[in-house]
PDB file of C-alpha atoms in Angstrom:
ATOM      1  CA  UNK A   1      -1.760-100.678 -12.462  1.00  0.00           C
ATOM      2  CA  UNK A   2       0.206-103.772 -12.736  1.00  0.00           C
ATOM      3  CA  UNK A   3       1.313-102.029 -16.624  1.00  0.00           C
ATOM      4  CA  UNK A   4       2.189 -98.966 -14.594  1.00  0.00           C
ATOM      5  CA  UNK A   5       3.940-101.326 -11.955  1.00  0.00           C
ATOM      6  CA  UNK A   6       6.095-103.422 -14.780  1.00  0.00           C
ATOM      7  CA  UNK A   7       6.960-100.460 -16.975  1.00  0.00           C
ATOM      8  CA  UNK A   8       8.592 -98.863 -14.055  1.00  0.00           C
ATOM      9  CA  UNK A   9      10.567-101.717 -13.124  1.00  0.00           C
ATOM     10  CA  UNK A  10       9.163-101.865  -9.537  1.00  0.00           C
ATOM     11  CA  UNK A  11      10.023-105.159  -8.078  1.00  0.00           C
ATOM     12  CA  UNK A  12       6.818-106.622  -6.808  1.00  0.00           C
ATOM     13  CA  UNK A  13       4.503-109.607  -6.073  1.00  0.00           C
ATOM     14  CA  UNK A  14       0.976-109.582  -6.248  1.00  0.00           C
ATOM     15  CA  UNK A  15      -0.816-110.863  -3.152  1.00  0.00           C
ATOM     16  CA  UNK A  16      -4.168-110.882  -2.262  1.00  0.00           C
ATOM     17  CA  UNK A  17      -7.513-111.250  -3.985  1.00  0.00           C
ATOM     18  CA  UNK A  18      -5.894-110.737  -7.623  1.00  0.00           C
ATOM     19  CA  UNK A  19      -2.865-113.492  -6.436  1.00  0.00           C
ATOM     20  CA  UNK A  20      -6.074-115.400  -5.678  1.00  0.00           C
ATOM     21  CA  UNK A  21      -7.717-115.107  -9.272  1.00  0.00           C
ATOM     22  CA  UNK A  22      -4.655-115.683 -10.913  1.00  0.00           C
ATOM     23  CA  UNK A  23      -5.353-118.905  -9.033  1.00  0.00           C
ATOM     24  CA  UNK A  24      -8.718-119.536  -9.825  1.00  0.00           C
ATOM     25  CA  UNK A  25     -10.653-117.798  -7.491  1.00  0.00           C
ATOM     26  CA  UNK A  26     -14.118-116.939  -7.992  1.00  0.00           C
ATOM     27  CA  UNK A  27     -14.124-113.552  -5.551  1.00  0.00           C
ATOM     28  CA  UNK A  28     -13.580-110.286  -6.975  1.00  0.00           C
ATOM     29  CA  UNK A  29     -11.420-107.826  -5.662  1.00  0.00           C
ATOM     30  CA  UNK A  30     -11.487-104.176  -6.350  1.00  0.00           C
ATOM     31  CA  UNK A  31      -7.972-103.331  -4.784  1.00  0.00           C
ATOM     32  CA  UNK A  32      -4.699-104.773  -5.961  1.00  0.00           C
ATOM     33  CA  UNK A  33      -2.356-106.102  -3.221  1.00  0.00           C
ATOM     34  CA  UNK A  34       1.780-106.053  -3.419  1.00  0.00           C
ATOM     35  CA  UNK A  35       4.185-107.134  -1.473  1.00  0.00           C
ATOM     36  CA  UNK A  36       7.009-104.681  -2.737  1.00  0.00           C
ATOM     37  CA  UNK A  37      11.217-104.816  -2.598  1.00  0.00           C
ATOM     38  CA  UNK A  38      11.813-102.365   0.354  1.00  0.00           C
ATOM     39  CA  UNK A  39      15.396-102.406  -1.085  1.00  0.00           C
ATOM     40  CA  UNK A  40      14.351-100.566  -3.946  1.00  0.00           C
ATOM     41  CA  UNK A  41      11.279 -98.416  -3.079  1.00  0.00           C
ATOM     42  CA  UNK A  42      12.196 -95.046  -5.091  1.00  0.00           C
ATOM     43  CA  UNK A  43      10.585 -96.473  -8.704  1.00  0.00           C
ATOM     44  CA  UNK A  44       7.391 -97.560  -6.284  1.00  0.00           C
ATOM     45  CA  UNK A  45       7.248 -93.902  -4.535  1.00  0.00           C
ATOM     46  CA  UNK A  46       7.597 -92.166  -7.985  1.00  0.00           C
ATOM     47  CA  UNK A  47       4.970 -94.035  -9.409  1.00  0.00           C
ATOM     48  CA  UNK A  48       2.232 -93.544  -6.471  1.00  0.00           C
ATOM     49  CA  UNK A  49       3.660 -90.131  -6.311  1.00  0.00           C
ATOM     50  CA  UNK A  50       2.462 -89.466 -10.030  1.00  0.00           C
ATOM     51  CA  UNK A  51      -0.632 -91.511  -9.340  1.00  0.00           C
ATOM     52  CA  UNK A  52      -1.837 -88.855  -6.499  1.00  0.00           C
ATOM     53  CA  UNK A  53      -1.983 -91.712  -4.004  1.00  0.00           C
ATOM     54  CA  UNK A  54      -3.493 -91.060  -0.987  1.00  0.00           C
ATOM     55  CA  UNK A  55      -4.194 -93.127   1.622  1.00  0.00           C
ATOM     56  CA  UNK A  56      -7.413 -94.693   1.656  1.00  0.00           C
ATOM     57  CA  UNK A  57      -9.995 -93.705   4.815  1.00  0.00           C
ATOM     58  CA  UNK A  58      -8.097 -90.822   5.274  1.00  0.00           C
ATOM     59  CA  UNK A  59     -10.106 -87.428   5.093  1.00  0.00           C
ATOM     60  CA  UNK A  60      -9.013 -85.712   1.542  1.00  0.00           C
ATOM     61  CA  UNK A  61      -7.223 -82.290   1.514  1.00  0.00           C
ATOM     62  CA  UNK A  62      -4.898 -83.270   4.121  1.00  0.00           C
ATOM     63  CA  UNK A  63      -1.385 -82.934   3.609  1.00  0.00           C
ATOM     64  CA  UNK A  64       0.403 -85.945   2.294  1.00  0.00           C
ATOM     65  CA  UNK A  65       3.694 -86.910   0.445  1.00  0.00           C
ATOM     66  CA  UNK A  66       4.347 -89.966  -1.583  1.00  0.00           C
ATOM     67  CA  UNK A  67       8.264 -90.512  -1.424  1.00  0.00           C
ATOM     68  CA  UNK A  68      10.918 -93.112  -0.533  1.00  0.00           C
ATOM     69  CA  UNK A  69      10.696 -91.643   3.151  1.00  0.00           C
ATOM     70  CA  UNK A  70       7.150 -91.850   3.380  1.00  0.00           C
ATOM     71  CA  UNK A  71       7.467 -95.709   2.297  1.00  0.00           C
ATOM     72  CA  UNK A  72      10.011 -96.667   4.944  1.00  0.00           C
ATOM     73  CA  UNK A  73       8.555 -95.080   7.166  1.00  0.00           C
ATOM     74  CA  UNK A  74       4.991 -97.151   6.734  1.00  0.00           C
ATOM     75  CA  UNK A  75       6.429-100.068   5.037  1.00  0.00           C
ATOM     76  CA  UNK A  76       1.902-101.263   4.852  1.00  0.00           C
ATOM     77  CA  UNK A  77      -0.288 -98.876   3.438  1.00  0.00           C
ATOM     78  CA  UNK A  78      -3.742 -98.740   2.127  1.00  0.00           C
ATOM     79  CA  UNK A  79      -3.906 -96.567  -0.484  1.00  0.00           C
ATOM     80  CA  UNK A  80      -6.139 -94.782  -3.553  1.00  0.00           C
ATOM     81  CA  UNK A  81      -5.055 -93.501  -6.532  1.00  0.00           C
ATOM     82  CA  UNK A  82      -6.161 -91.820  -9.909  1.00  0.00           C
ATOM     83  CA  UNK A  83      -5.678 -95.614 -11.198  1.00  0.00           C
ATOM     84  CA  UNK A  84      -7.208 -97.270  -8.176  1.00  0.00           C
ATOM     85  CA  UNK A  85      -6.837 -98.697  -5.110  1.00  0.00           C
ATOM     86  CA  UNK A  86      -3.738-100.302  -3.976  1.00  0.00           C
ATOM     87  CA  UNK A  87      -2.412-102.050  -0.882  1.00  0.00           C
ATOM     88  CA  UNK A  88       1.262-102.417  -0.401  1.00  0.00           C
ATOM     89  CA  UNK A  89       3.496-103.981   1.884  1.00  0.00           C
ATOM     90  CA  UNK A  90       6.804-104.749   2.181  1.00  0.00           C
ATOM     91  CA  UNK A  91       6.400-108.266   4.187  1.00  0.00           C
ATOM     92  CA  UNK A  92       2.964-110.555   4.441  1.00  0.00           C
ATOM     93  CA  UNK A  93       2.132-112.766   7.449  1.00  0.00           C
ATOM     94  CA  UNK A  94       2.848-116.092   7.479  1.00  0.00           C
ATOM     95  CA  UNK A  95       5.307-115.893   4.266  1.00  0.00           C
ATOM     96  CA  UNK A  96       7.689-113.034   4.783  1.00  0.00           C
ATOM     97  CA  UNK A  97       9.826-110.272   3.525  1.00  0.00           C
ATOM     98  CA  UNK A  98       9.733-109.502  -0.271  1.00  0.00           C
ATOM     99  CA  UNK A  99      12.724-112.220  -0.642  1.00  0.00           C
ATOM    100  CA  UNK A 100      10.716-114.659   0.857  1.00  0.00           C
ATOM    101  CA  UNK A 101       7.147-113.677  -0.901  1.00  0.00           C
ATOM    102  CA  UNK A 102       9.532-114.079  -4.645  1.00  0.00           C
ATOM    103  CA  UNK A 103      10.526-116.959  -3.912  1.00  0.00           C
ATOM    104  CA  UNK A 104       6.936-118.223  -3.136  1.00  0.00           C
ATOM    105  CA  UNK A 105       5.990-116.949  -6.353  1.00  0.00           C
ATOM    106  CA  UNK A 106       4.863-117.634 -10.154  1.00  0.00           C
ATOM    107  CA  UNK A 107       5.793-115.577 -12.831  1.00  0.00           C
ATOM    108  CA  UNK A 108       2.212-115.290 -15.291  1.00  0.00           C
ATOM    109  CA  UNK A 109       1.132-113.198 -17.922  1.00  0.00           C
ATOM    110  CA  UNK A 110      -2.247-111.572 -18.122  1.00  0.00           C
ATOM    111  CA  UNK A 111      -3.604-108.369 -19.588  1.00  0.00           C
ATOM    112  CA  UNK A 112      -0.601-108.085 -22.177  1.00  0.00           C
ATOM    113  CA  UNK A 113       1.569-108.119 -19.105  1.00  0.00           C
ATOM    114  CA  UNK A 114       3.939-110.801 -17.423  1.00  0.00           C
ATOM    115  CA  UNK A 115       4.521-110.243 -13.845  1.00  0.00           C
ATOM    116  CA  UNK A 116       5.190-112.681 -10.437  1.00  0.00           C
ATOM    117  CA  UNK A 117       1.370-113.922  -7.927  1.00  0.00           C
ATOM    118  CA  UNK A 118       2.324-115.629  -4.489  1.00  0.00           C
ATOM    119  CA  UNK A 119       1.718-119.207  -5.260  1.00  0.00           C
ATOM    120  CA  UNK A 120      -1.185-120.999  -3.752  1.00  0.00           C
ATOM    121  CA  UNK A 121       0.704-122.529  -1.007  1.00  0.00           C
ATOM    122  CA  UNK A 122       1.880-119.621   0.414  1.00  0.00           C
ATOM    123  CA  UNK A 123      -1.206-117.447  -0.190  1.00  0.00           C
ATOM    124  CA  UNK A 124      -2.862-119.736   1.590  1.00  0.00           C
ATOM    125  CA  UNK A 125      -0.628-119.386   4.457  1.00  0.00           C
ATOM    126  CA  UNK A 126      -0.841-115.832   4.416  1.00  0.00           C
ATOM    127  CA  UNK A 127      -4.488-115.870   4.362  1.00  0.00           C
ATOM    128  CA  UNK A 128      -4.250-118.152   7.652  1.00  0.00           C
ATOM    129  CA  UNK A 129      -1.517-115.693   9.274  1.00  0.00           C
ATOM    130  CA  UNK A 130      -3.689-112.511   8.393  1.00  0.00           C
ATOM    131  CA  UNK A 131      -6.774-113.691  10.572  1.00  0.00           C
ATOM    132  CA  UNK A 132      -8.940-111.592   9.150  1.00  0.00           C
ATOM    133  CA  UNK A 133     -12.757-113.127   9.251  1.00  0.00           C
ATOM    134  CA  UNK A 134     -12.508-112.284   5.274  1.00  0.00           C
ATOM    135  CA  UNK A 135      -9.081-114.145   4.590  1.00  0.00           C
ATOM    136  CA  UNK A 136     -10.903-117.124   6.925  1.00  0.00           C
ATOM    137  CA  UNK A 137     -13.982-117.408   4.632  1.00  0.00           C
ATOM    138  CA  UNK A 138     -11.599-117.823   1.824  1.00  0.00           C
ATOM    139  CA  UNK A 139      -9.449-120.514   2.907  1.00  0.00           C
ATOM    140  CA  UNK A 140     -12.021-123.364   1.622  1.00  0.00           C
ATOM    141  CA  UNK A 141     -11.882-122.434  -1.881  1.00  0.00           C
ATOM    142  CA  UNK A 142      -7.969-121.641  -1.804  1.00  0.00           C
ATOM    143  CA  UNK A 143      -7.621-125.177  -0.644  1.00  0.00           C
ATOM    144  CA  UNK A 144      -9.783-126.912  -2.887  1.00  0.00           C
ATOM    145  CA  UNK A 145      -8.171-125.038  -5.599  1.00  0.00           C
ATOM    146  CA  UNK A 146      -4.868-126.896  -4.161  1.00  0.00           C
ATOM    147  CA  UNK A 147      -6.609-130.192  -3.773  1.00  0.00           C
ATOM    148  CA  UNK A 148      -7.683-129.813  -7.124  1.00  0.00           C
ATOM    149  CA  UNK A 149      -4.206-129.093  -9.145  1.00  0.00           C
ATOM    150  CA  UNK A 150      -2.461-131.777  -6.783  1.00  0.00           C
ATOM    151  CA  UNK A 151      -5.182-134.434  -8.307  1.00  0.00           C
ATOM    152  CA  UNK A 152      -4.088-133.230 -11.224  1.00  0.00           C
ATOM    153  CA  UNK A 153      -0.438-133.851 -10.899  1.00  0.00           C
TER     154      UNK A 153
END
């Protein structure tokens, strides 16, 4: 996905459980998590569009339609696709808008790919914002993966 994500040119920042990894995290995710440019969604709507993306908990066969409207018009979705599952958002709690969430960000390579993860900081306080019980259990490894690279410093 995040190949699919870069080749496009979608402007994006990974959030979330992979943000977290990037990090050091030990918790796997199976979803990938982007905060996307709502400035620029058509390259984003293409893409899920050719991915079949559906949203996720929804009962299959209904009709749907992956397209710039359908993105403005639910800037947060939860979504599946024939590549996986995907959440995407155009804002995150406790950080901001996509302008805010890039510039809160780290550009990294992984997978033969470079692309920008919230920095700890700020996923941190997005986990806290969310206030899911999920996000909560996190916090205590986020932040002694922060205690850990400001030792280092």
């Amino acid at each position: 996905m995040l190949g699919g994500l870069t080749r496009k040119k979608v402007r994006f920042v990974v959030i979330g459980g992979v943000a977290a990894a990037a990090h050091g995290s030990s918790r796997v995710t199976n979803d990938l998590d982007i905060c996307y440019d709502a400035a620029h969604v058509g390259s984003l709507a293409d893409l899920l569009a050719a991915w079949h993306a559906y949203p996720r908990g929804v009962e299959g066969g209904l009709p749907f339609i992956m397209d710039e409207r359908t993105l403005r018009g639910a800037p947060v979705m939860t979504l599946t696709t024939s590549e996986g599952d995907i959440d995407i958002m155009d804002r995150v709690a406790g950080v901001g808008d996509y302008g805010a969430v890039r510039k809160h960000s780290d550009k990294i390579s992984a997978l033969g790919v470079s692309f920008r993860v919230l920095d700890l900081p700020s996923l941190i306080k997005a986990k806290r914002a969310a206030g899911r019980p999920r996000d909560f259990e996190h916090l205590p490894e986020l932040e002694a993966l922060l205690a850990l690279r400001r030792q280092r410093r």
